[in-house]
Coordinates of C-alpha atoms and ligand atoms in Angstrom, one line a residue:
X1377 CA 4.1 -19.1 -10.7
X1378 CA 5.8 -18.2 -14.2
X1379 CA 3.2 -17.2 -17.0
X1380 CA 3.0 -19.9 -19.6
X1381 CA 3.1 -17.3 -22.2
X1382 CA 4.0 -13.6 -22.0
X1383 CA 1.3 -11.7 -23.8
X1384 CA 2.7 -8.9 -26.0
X1385 CA 1.1 -7.2 -29.1
X1386 CA 2.8 -7.0 -32.6
X1387 CA 1.9 -3.9 -34.6
X1388 CA 1.4 -5.9 -38.2
X1389 CA 0.1 -3.3 -40.3
X1390 CA 1.6 -3.4 -43.7
X1391 CA 3.9 -6.1 -42.5
X1392 CA 4.3 -9.5 -44.4
X1393 CA 2.8 -12.8 -42.8
X1394 CA 3.2 -16.0 -44.3
X1395 CA 0.4 -18.7 -44.3
X1396 CA 1.2 -22.3 -45.4
X1397 CA -2.0 -24.4 -46.4
X1398 CA -4.8 -23.8 -49.0
X1399 CA -7.8 -25.4 -46.7
X1400 CA -10.1 -24.5 -44.0
X1401 CA -7.6 -24.2 -41.1
X1402 CA -5.6 -21.8 -43.1
X1403 CA -8.1 -19.8 -43.7
X1404 CA -9.4 -19.5 -40.1
X1405 CA -6.1 -18.3 -39.3
X1406 CA -5.8 -16.0 -42.1
X1407 CA -9.1 -14.4 -41.4
X1408 CA -7.7 -13.6 -37.9
X1409 CA -4.4 -12.4 -38.7
X1410 CA -5.9 -10.6 -41.4
X1411 CA -7.7 -8.0 -38.9
X1412 CA -4.0 -6.4 -38.3
X1413 CA -4.2 -5.2 -41.9
X1414 CA -0.8 -7.1 -42.6
X1415 CA 0.2 -8.4 -46.2
X1416 CA -0.5 -11.9 -46.4
X1417 CA 1.1 -14.4 -48.7
X1418 CA -0.4 -17.6 -49.0
X1419 CA 1.5 -20.8 -50.1
X1420 CA -0.8 -23.6 -51.3
X1421 CA -1.3 -25.7 -54.3
X1422 CA -5.5 -25.1 -54.5
X1423 CA -6.3 -22.5 -52.1
X1424 CA -9.8 -21.6 -51.4
X1425 CA -11.4 -19.0 -53.1
X1426 CA -11.9 -16.9 -49.7
X1427 CA -8.0 -17.4 -48.9
X1428 CA -7.4 -15.8 -52.2
X1429 CA -9.3 -13.1 -51.3
X1430 CA -7.8 -12.3 -48.5
X1431 CA -4.1 -12.5 -49.8
X1432 CA -2.0 -9.8 -51.6
X1433 CA 0.0 -12.8 -52.8
X1434 CA -0.3 -16.3 -53.6
X1435 CA 2.1 -18.9 -54.3
X1436 CA 0.5 -21.8 -56.0
X1437 CA 3.3 -24.5 -55.3
X1438 CA 4.9 -26.3 -52.4
X1439 CA 6.6 -24.7 -49.4
X1440 CA 10.5 -24.0 -49.5
X1441 CA 12.6 -22.5 -46.7
X1442 CA 13.2 -19.6 -49.0
X1443 CA 9.3 -18.4 -48.7
X1444 CA 10.0 -17.3 -45.0
X1445 CA 12.5 -14.6 -46.7
X1446 CA 11.3 -10.9 -44.9
X1447 CA 8.0 -12.4 -43.2
X1448 CA 7.7 -11.6 -39.5
X1449 CA 5.3 -14.5 -38.7
X1450 CA 4.3 -17.8 -40.4
X1451 CA 1.0 -20.1 -39.8
X1452 CA 1.9 -23.5 -40.7
X1453 CA -1.8 -24.6 -41.4
X1454 CA -1.5 -27.8 -43.9
X1455 CA -3.5 -30.8 -43.3
X1456 CA -0.1 -32.6 -43.7
X1457 CA 1.6 -33.2 -40.8
X1458 CA 5.2 -33.4 -42.1
X1459 CA 4.8 -30.4 -44.1
X1460 CA 3.4 -28.4 -41.1
X1461 CA 6.7 -29.8 -39.1
X1462 CA 9.3 -29.1 -42.0
X1463 CA 7.6 -25.5 -41.9
X1464 CA 8.3 -25.3 -38.2
X1465 CA 11.6 -26.6 -38.6
X1466 CA 12.7 -24.1 -41.5
X1467 CA 11.2 -21.2 -39.5
X1468 CA 12.8 -22.0 -36.1
X1469 CA 16.1 -21.9 -37.9
X1470 CA 15.3 -18.4 -39.7
X1471 CA 14.2 -16.9 -36.6
X1472 CA 11.0 -16.2 -37.8
X1473 CA 7.9 -16.6 -35.2
X1474 CA 5.8 -19.9 -36.2
X1475 CA 2.5 -21.0 -35.0
X1476 CA 1.2 -24.4 -35.9
X1477 CA -2.6 -24.7 -35.0
X1478 CA -3.0 -27.5 -32.1
X1479 CA 0.7 -28.2 -31.8
X1480 CA 1.9 -26.2 -29.2
X1481 CA 5.0 -27.7 -29.4
X1482 CA 6.3 -26.8 -32.9
X1483 CA 5.1 -23.2 -31.9
X1484 CA 7.2 -20.4 -31.0
X1485 CA 4.1 -18.2 -30.4
X1486 CA 0.6 -19.1 -29.6
X1487 CA -2.5 -17.5 -30.8
X1488 CA -4.9 -16.2 -27.8
X1489 CA -8.6 -15.8 -27.8
X1490 CA -9.0 -12.3 -29.2
X1491 CA -11.6 -9.8 -28.2
X1492 CA -11.5 -7.1 -30.7
X1493 CA -12.7 -3.5 -29.7
X1494 CA -10.4 -2.0 -32.3
X1495 CA -8.2 -0.1 -31.4
X1496 CA -8.5 -2.0 -28.0
X1497 CA -7.8 -5.8 -27.9
X1498 CA -7.8 -8.2 -25.5
X1499 CA -5.9 -11.5 -25.6
X1500 CA -6.8 -14.5 -23.4
X1501 CA -4.8 -17.4 -23.0
X1502 CA -4.7 -20.3 -20.7
X1503 CA -1.0 -21.7 -22.1
X1504 CA -3.2 -24.7 -23.2
X1505 CA -4.4 -25.6 -19.8
X1506 CA -8.2 -25.2 -20.8
X1507 CA -9.2 -23.7 -24.1
X1508 CA -12.7 -24.1 -23.0
X1509 CA -12.3 -21.7 -19.9
X1510 CA -10.8 -19.5 -22.1
X1511 CA -14.1 -19.4 -24.5
X1512 CA -16.2 -19.1 -21.6
X1513 CA -14.2 -16.1 -19.9
X1514 CA -14.3 -14.7 -23.9
X1515 CA -18.0 -14.7 -23.9
X1516 CA -18.4 -13.4 -20.5
X1517 CA -15.7 -10.3 -21.6
X1518 CA -17.3 -9.8 -24.7
X1519 CA -20.9 -9.5 -23.0
X1520 CA -19.5 -7.0 -20.4
X1521 CA -17.6 -4.7 -22.9
X1522 CA -19.8 -2.1 -24.7
X1523 CA -19.8 -2.6 -28.6
X1524 CA -18.8 1.0 -28.7
X1525 CA -15.8 0.9 -26.8
X1526 CA -13.4 0.7 -30.0
X1527 CA -15.1 3.9 -31.1
X1528 CA -15.1 5.7 -28.0
X1529 CA -11.1 5.2 -27.8
X1530 CA -10.6 6.4 -31.0
X1531 CA -12.4 9.7 -30.2
X1532 CA -10.7 10.0 -27.1
X1533 CA -7.2 9.4 -29.1
X1534 CA -8.3 12.4 -31.3
X1535 CA -8.2 14.7 -28.3
X1536 CA -4.6 13.4 -26.8
X1537 CA -2.7 16.2 -28.3
X1538 CA -5.1 18.8 -27.2
X1539 CA -4.7 17.7 -23.6
X1540 CA -1.1 17.5 -23.9
X1541 CA -0.9 20.8 -25.1
X1542 CA -3.0 22.2 -22.1
X1543 CA -1.9 20.1 -19.2
X1544 CA 1.7 19.8 -18.7
X1545 CA 2.0 17.7 -15.6
X1546 CA 1.4 14.0 -16.2
X1547 CA -0.9 13.6 -13.1
X1548 CA -3.0 16.3 -14.1
X1549 CA -3.5 14.5 -17.6
X1550 CA -4.4 11.3 -15.8
X1551 CA -7.1 12.9 -13.6
X1552 CA -8.6 14.8 -16.6
X1553 CA -8.7 11.5 -18.7
X1554 CA -10.4 9.5 -15.5
X1555 CA -12.9 12.2 -15.4
X1556 CA -13.7 12.1 -18.8
X1557 CA -13.7 8.2 -18.9
X1558 CA -15.6 8.0 -15.5
X1559 CA -18.1 10.9 -16.2
X1560 CA -20.9 12.5 -18.5
X1561 CA -18.6 12.4 -21.6
X1562 CA -18.6 8.4 -21.7
X1563 CA -21.9 8.2 -20.8
X1564 CA -23.1 10.4 -23.8
X1565 CA -20.5 8.6 -26.2
X1566 CA -21.5 5.1 -25.1
X1567 CA -25.2 5.9 -25.3
X1568 CA -24.8 7.2 -28.9
X1569 CA -24.9 10.8 -28.5
X1570 CA -21.4 11.5 -30.1
X1571 CA -22.5 15.2 -30.3
X1572 CA -23.2 15.7 -26.9
X1573 CA -19.7 14.1 -26.0
X1574 CA -17.9 16.0 -28.3
X1575 CA -19.1 19.3 -26.7
X1576 CA -18.8 17.8 -23.2
X1577 CA -15.3 17.2 -23.7
X1578 CA -14.4 20.6 -25.5
X1579 CA -15.9 22.3 -22.4
X1580 CA -13.9 20.2 -20.0
X1581 CA -10.6 20.7 -22.0
X1582 CA -11.1 24.4 -21.6
X1583 CA -11.7 24.0 -17.8
X1584 CA -8.5 24.0 -16.2
X1585 CA -10.0 22.4 -13.0
X1586 CA -11.9 19.9 -14.7
X1587 CA -11.3 16.4 -13.0
X1588 CA -8.5 18.0 -10.6
X1589 CA -9.5 17.1 -6.8
X1590 CA -8.4 20.1 -5.0
X1591 CA -5.5 18.7 -2.7
X1592 CA -5.1 15.1 -1.6
X1593 CA -7.2 12.8 0.6
X1594 CA -6.9 9.6 2.3
X1595 CA -9.2 6.3 2.1
X1596 CA -8.5 4.1 4.9
X1597 CA -9.2 0.6 3.5
X1598 CA -10.6 -2.4 4.7
X1599 CA -8.5 -5.0 2.8
X1600 CA -10.5 -8.1 4.6
X1601 CA -8.8 -11.3 6.3
X1602 CA -6.7 -12.4 3.2
X1603 CA -8.7 -13.9 0.5
X1604 CA -8.7 -11.3 -2.3
X1605 CA -12.2 -12.5 -3.2
X1606 CA -13.3 -10.8 0.1
X1607 CA -12.3 -7.4 -1.2
X1608 CA -15.6 -5.1 -1.4
X1609 CA -16.2 -3.4 -5.1
X1610 CA -15.5 -0.1 -3.4
X1611 CA -12.3 -1.3 -2.3
X1612 CA -11.2 -2.4 -5.7
X1613 CA -12.1 1.0 -7.4
X1614 CA -10.3 3.0 -4.6
X1615 CA -7.1 0.7 -5.0
X1616 CA -7.1 1.2 -8.9
X1617 CA -7.4 5.0 -8.4
X1618 CA -4.6 5.3 -5.8
X1619 CA -1.2 7.2 -6.5
X1620 CA 0.0 6.1 -3.1
X1621 CA -0.6 2.8 -1.2
X1622 CA 0.5 2.6 2.4
X1623 CA -0.1 -1.1 3.7
X1624 CA 1.2 -3.4 6.5
X1625 CA 2.1 -7.0 7.0
X1626 CA -1.9 -8.0 7.4
X1627 CA -2.5 -7.3 3.8
X1628 CA -2.0 -10.4 1.7
X1629 CA 0.3 -9.9 -1.1
X1630 CA -2.4 -11.3 -3.8
X1631 CA -4.5 -8.1 -2.7
X1632 CA -1.5 -6.0 -3.5
X1633 CA -1.9 -7.2 -7.3
X1634 CA -5.0 -5.1 -7.6
X1635 CA -3.3 -2.2 -6.6
X1636 CA -2.6 0.2 -9.7
X1637 CA 0.6 -0.6 -11.2
X1638 CA 1.9 2.8 -11.3
X1639 CA 1.0 3.6 -7.2
X1640 CA 4.1 4.1 -5.0
X1641 CA 3.9 1.8 -2.2
X1642 CA 4.8 2.0 1.4
X1643 CA 5.7 -0.9 3.2
X1644 CA 5.1 0.2 7.2
X1645 CA 5.8 -3.6 8.3
X1646 CA 4.1 -4.7 11.9
X1647 CA 6.0 -7.9 11.9
X1648 CA 8.1 -9.1 14.8
X1649 CA 11.4 -9.8 13.0
X1650 CA 11.1 -6.7 10.7
X1651 CA 11.5 -2.8 11.5
X1652 CA 8.0 -1.6 12.6
X1653 CA 7.4 1.9 11.8
X1654 CA 5.7 3.7 14.7
X1655 CA 2.0 4.8 14.4
X1656 CA 3.1 8.3 14.9
X1657 CA 5.3 7.9 11.7
X1658 CA 2.6 6.5 9.9
X1659 CA 0.1 9.1 10.6
X1660 CA 3.0 11.6 9.3
X1661 CA 3.3 9.8 6.6
X1662 CA -0.1 9.9 5.7
X1663 CA -0.4 13.4 6.0
X1664 CA 2.5 14.4 4.1
X1665 CA 1.5 12.6 1.0
X1666 CA -2.3 14.1 1.0
X1667 CA -1.0 17.4 1.8
X1668 CA 1.7 16.8 -1.4
X1669 CA -2.0 16.2 -3.3
X1670 CA -2.0 12.5 -3.7
X1671 CA -4.9 9.8 -3.3
X1672 CA -3.6 7.9 -0.4
X1673 CA -5.0 4.6 0.4
X1674 CA -4.1 3.3 3.8
X1675 CA -4.9 -0.3 3.2
X1676 CA -5.2 -2.4 6.3
X1677 CA -6.1 -6.1 7.1
X1678 CA -9.9 -6.8 7.9
X1679 CA -12.0 -3.5 8.7
X1680 CA -10.2 -0.4 9.5
X1681 CA -12.1 0.5 12.4
X1682 CA -11.7 -2.9 14.1
X1683 CA -8.3 -3.2 16.2
X1684 CA -6.9 -1.4 13.2
X1685 CA -6.2 2.0 14.6
X1686 CA -8.4 3.3 11.7
X1687 CA -10.1 5.5 14.1
X1688 CA -6.6 7.3 15.4
X1689 CA -5.6 7.8 11.9
X1690 CA -8.9 9.4 10.9
X1691 CA -8.7 12.0 13.9
X1692 CA -4.9 13.1 12.9
X1693 CA -6.0 13.5 9.3
X1694 CA -9.3 15.4 10.4
X1695 CA -7.6 17.7 12.7
X1696 CA -5.1 18.3 9.4
X1697 CA -8.4 19.1 7.4
X1698 CA -7.6 16.4 5.0
X1699 CA -11.0 14.7 3.1
X1700 CA -11.1 11.0 4.6
X1701 CA -13.1 8.3 3.0
X1702 CA -13.6 4.9 5.0
X1703 CA -13.9 1.6 2.8
X1704 CA -15.0 -1.0 5.3
X1705 CA -13.2 -4.6 5.4
X1706 CA -14.7 -8.4 6.3
X1707 CA -13.1 -8.3 9.8
X1708 CA -11.3 -11.5 10.8
X1709 CA -13.7 -12.7 13.1
X1710 CA -16.3 -12.9 10.3
X1711 CA -14.1 -14.1 7.8
X1712 CA -13.3 -16.8 9.9
X1713 CA -16.5 -17.5 10.9
X1714 CA -17.5 -18.2 7.3
X1715 CA -14.4 -20.0 6.3
X1716 CA -14.9 -22.6 9.2
X1717 CA -18.7 -22.5 9.3
X1718 CA -19.0 -21.1 12.7
X1719 CA -21.8 -18.8 12.9
X1720 CA -20.8 -16.2 15.7
X1721 CA -24.6 -15.9 16.8
X1722 CA -26.9 -18.2 16.6
X1723 CA -30.5 -18.6 18.4
X1724 CA -29.8 -21.9 20.2
X1725 CA -26.0 -21.1 21.5
X1726 CA -25.4 -17.2 21.7
X1727 CA -27.7 -14.2 21.7
X1728 CA -24.8 -11.9 20.7
X1729 CA -21.0 -11.9 20.2
X1730 CA -18.4 -9.6 21.8
X1731 CA -15.3 -8.9 20.0
X1732 CA -12.0 -8.1 22.5
X1733 CA -8.5 -7.4 22.1
X1734 CA -6.1 -10.2 23.8
X1735 CA -3.3 -7.9 23.4
X1736 CA -2.7 -5.6 26.7
X1737 CA -0.1 -3.0 27.7
X1738 CA 2.0 -5.4 30.0
X1739 CA 1.0 -8.9 27.6
X1740 CA -2.3 -9.5 29.3
X1741 CA -5.3 -7.6 28.4
X1742 CA -7.2 -5.5 30.8
X1743 CA -10.6 -6.5 30.3
X1744 CA -13.6 -7.1 32.6
X1745 CA -13.4 -11.0 32.8
X1746 CA -16.5 -11.0 35.0
X1747 CA -19.2 -9.2 32.4
X1748 CA -17.5 -11.5 29.5
X1749 CA -18.3 -14.7 31.5
X1750 CA -21.7 -13.3 32.3
X1751 CA -22.9 -12.3 29.1
X1752 CA -23.0 -15.9 27.6
X1753 CA -22.0 -14.1 24.1
X1754 CA -19.7 -16.0 21.5
X1755 CA -16.4 -14.5 22.4
X1756 CA -14.0 -13.6 19.8
X1757 CA -10.6 -12.5 20.8
X1758 CA -8.1 -10.7 18.5
X1759 CA -4.4 -10.6 19.1
X1760 CA -4.6 -13.2 21.6
X1761 CA -2.3 -15.9 20.6
X1762 CA 0.6 -15.0 23.2
X1763 CA -1.8 -14.6 26.1
X1764 CA -3.8 -17.4 25.5
X1765 CA -3.4 -19.3 28.6
X1766 CA -3.9 -16.2 30.8
X1767 CA -7.1 -15.5 29.1
X1768 CA -8.5 -19.0 29.8
X1769 CA -7.3 -18.9 33.5
X1770 CA -9.1 -15.4 33.9
X1771 CA -12.1 -16.5 32.3
X1772 CA -12.4 -19.7 34.2
X1773 CA -11.8 -17.9 37.4
X1774 CA -14.6 -15.6 36.2
X1775 CA -17.1 -18.6 36.1
X1776 CA -16.8 -19.5 32.5
X1777 CA -17.1 -23.5 32.7
X1778 CA -13.7 -25.1 31.4
X1779 CA -15.1 -27.3 29.0
X1780 CA -16.9 -24.7 27.1
X1781 CA -15.6 -25.0 23.3
X1782 CA -12.9 -23.1 21.9
X1783 CA -11.2 -22.5 18.5
X1784 CA -8.0 -21.1 16.8
X1785 CA -8.5 -19.9 13.4
X1786 CA -5.0 -19.1 11.9
X1787 CA -4.5 -17.3 8.9
X1788 CA -8.4 -17.4 8.1
X1789 CA -9.8 -17.4 4.5
X1790 CA -6.2 -17.9 3.2
X1791 CA -5.0 -21.4 1.4
X1792 CA -3.1 -22.2 4.5
X1793 CA -6.0 -21.6 7.0
X1794 CA -5.7 -24.1 10.2
X1795 CA -8.6 -24.6 12.7
X1796 CA -8.0 -26.2 15.7
X1797 CA -10.7 -27.1 18.1
X1798 CA -10.8 -27.9 21.8
X1799 CA -12.0 -26.4 24.9
X1800 CA -11.4 -23.0 27.0
X1801 CA -9.1 -25.0 29.6
X1802 CA -7.2 -26.2 26.5
X1803 CA -6.5 -22.9 25.0
X1804 CA -2.8 -22.8 25.7
X1805 CA -2.5 -26.4 24.1
X1806 CA -4.7 -25.3 21.3
X1807 CA -2.2 -22.0 21.0
X1808 CA 0.8 -24.3 20.9
X1809 CA -0.6 -27.1 18.5
X1810 CA 1.1 -26.8 14.9
X1811 CA 3.4 -24.2 16.5
X1812 CA 0.8 -21.6 15.3
X1813 CA 2.5 -18.3 14.5
X1814 CA -0.7 -16.1 13.4
X1815 CA -2.3 -14.1 12.7
X1816 CA -5.1 -16.2 14.8
X1817 CA -8.2 -15.3 16.5
X1818 CA -9.8 -17.5 19.3
X1819 CA -13.5 -17.9 19.4
X1820 CA -15.4 -19.3 22.5
X1821 CA -18.7 -20.7 22.8
X1822 CA -21.0 -23.4 22.1
X1823 CA -21.2 -22.0 18.5
X1824 CA -17.6 -23.9 17.9
X1825 CA -19.4 -27.2 17.8
X1826 CA -20.8 -26.2 14.4
X1827 CA -17.4 -25.8 12.9
X1828 CA -17.3 -28.1 9.6
X1829 CA -15.4 -31.2 11.0
X1830 CA -13.7 -31.5 7.4
X1831 CA -12.1 -28.0 8.2
X1832 CA -10.5 -28.9 11.3
X1833 CA -6.8 -29.4 10.7
X1834 CA -6.4 -30.5 14.6
X1835 CA -8.6 -31.4 17.6
X1836 CA -6.9 -31.1 20.8
X1837 CA -7.4 -34.5 22.3
X1838 CA -8.8 -34.4 26.1
X1839 CA -5.7 -36.2 27.6
X1840 CA -3.5 -33.2 26.5
X1841 CA -5.7 -30.9 28.3
X1842 CA -4.3 -29.3 31.5
X1843 CA -5.9 -27.7 34.3
X1844 CA -5.5 -24.2 34.3
Ligands
SAH2978 N1 -8.6 -4.7 11.5 C1 -8.2 -6.4 11.4 C2 -7.7 -6.9 12.7 C3 -6.2 -6.2 13.1 S1 -5.7 -6.7 14.5 C4 -9.7 -7.0 11.3 O1 -10.8 -6.4 11.0 O2 -9.8 -8.1 11.0 C5 -4.4 -8.1 14.4 C6 -5.3 -9.4 14.4 O3 -6.7 -9.7 13.8 C7 -4.5 -10.6 14.3 O4 -3.5 -10.7 15.7 C8 -5.5 -11.4 14.5 O5 -6.2 -12.0 15.7 C9 -6.6 -11.0 13.6 N2 -6.5 -11.2 12.2 C10 -6.3 -10.7 11.1 N3 -6.3 -11.2 10.3 C11 -6.6 -12.9 10.5 C12 -6.8 -13.8 9.6 N4 -7.1 -13.9 8.2 N5 -7.0 -15.0 10.4 C13 -7.1 -15.1 11.9 N6 -7.0 -13.9 12.4 C14 -6.6 -12.6 11.7

C-alpha cells in the first residue's frame, strides 16, 4: 500500500516561516515550528503576547497573498475558515507549503506527532487514519527512548571527523560506531558519566581493532512460519546487523522488511517455477561471503534445523573454520498448531509428536510406517502435499485407523492461511481441496478435533471420501 504521506525533514534554521492567526491555535503551531529555530513572521490583528514573544516579525493587519513572499512554509491557523481557505489558496498558487490545522484537504503538508531528542527527531503520522493511535505510539516511544539520547547523538557527532580520519573504509567506520553505540561508551554516557564515556571513546579511537570482527561469520536464522510477529528478538537483531542476507522462497516478504536497508540480498529460490540454486552453490556462496569478511545471515523459513538443511550448511562452514551462530525459529508445525489451535500433544489425545518429511527421493517418503502407526503420536508431515495419497495409504496399511482425524494447514500463520479438516483416508481429497499449492503441513491424530471451528476453511465431507 502506498504511504499516505512521505516523511521527509526540512532544515528550517534561520528560514522564514509564516503563521497567519493570533490565537491559541496559531500559538500551538508556532511553538512547534519554533523548535526548528526558524524565523517566524506572524500575521494577525491582535496576536497573543506569547505569540509575539516567539516571532521575529509581526504584521498587525489582515493577510494578503504578498505576505507569502520569501516564505517556505505557512500555517493558516485563524479561527475563521474563510480566511484559512484564502491563505491555503494563495499558498497553493504561490507554491508555498501550507498547513491548515484539522483541515487535511486544504494542506499540502501535514504535521506529524514529533518526538524531540534533538538532534534526533521522530515523526509519527497515520495520515489521518487514527490520531489517538498516533498519540499512544508517541507515549510508548517517549517512554522507551532515554532522555539523554539527543545529548549522546551530539557527543558522537563531535567524533565523526576523527573517526573518518582514522578509518577510511566505510564498513570499518560502521562497525566502529556500532561497537560504540552497543558497548560501554554508550552505557557510561547514558548513565550520566560523560567523562568515562569520553575516555573510553578516546581509547577506542586509538585502537584500530576496536569493533572490527576478525573475518566474517554466518548466522543460520529461523524466520518462523510467516507472520513477522513470530520472529525472535535475536533474529531481529541479527537481521539488523547483516551485511549480506541469503534467503529463499519460504521467507515472507514482510520479514525482509526487517533486514538492514543497506544489506545485500541473495535470493536463492526454491520455487517450482524459478531457477533453484543448488545446495552446493548455496554453501559456496555462504563460504565466499563470510571469507570476504561479511556478516552473513542465512535466513530460512521456520527453524533452520527442522528440515531446513541447516545442519548441512553448518558442517560446511565449520569445515572452513567460519564462526557460525544458530538462531532458532518457530517451526511450521508449532506455528500452524498455534494458529489453528491444534495442540500437538495433549494428555487425552497424544503422548508425543513426531515430525517427518513427506518428501522422498522417488516421490514417496522412506519412513517406518509400522512404527509411526504404533506410536500413537500426533504425526506432523512436512512437505507432504504431493505424496498425500501415498502417505495415507501406507499409514492405513500399517494399521492406523482410516477415520483418524487429519488436517492440512496451508500458509500457516499468514493472512491467507487455509485449514482443511477431514480424516486420514480422505487425505488425497484434503490435498485437492481449494487447489492448495503450499507450503502446507499435514497433521494426523485426534488432536485435530481441537481445531477452532471458526478457523476451518473447508471440511472434507464424508461422501467425498474415497477408499484408499
Ligand atoms: N525449516 C522449516 C521447514 C522447511 S521444509 C520449518 O521449520 O518450518 C518446507 C516445508 O515446511 C513445507 O513444504 C511445508 O510443509 C512446511 N511449511 C513451511 N512454512 C509453512 C507454513 N507457513 N504453513 C504450513 N507449512 C509450512
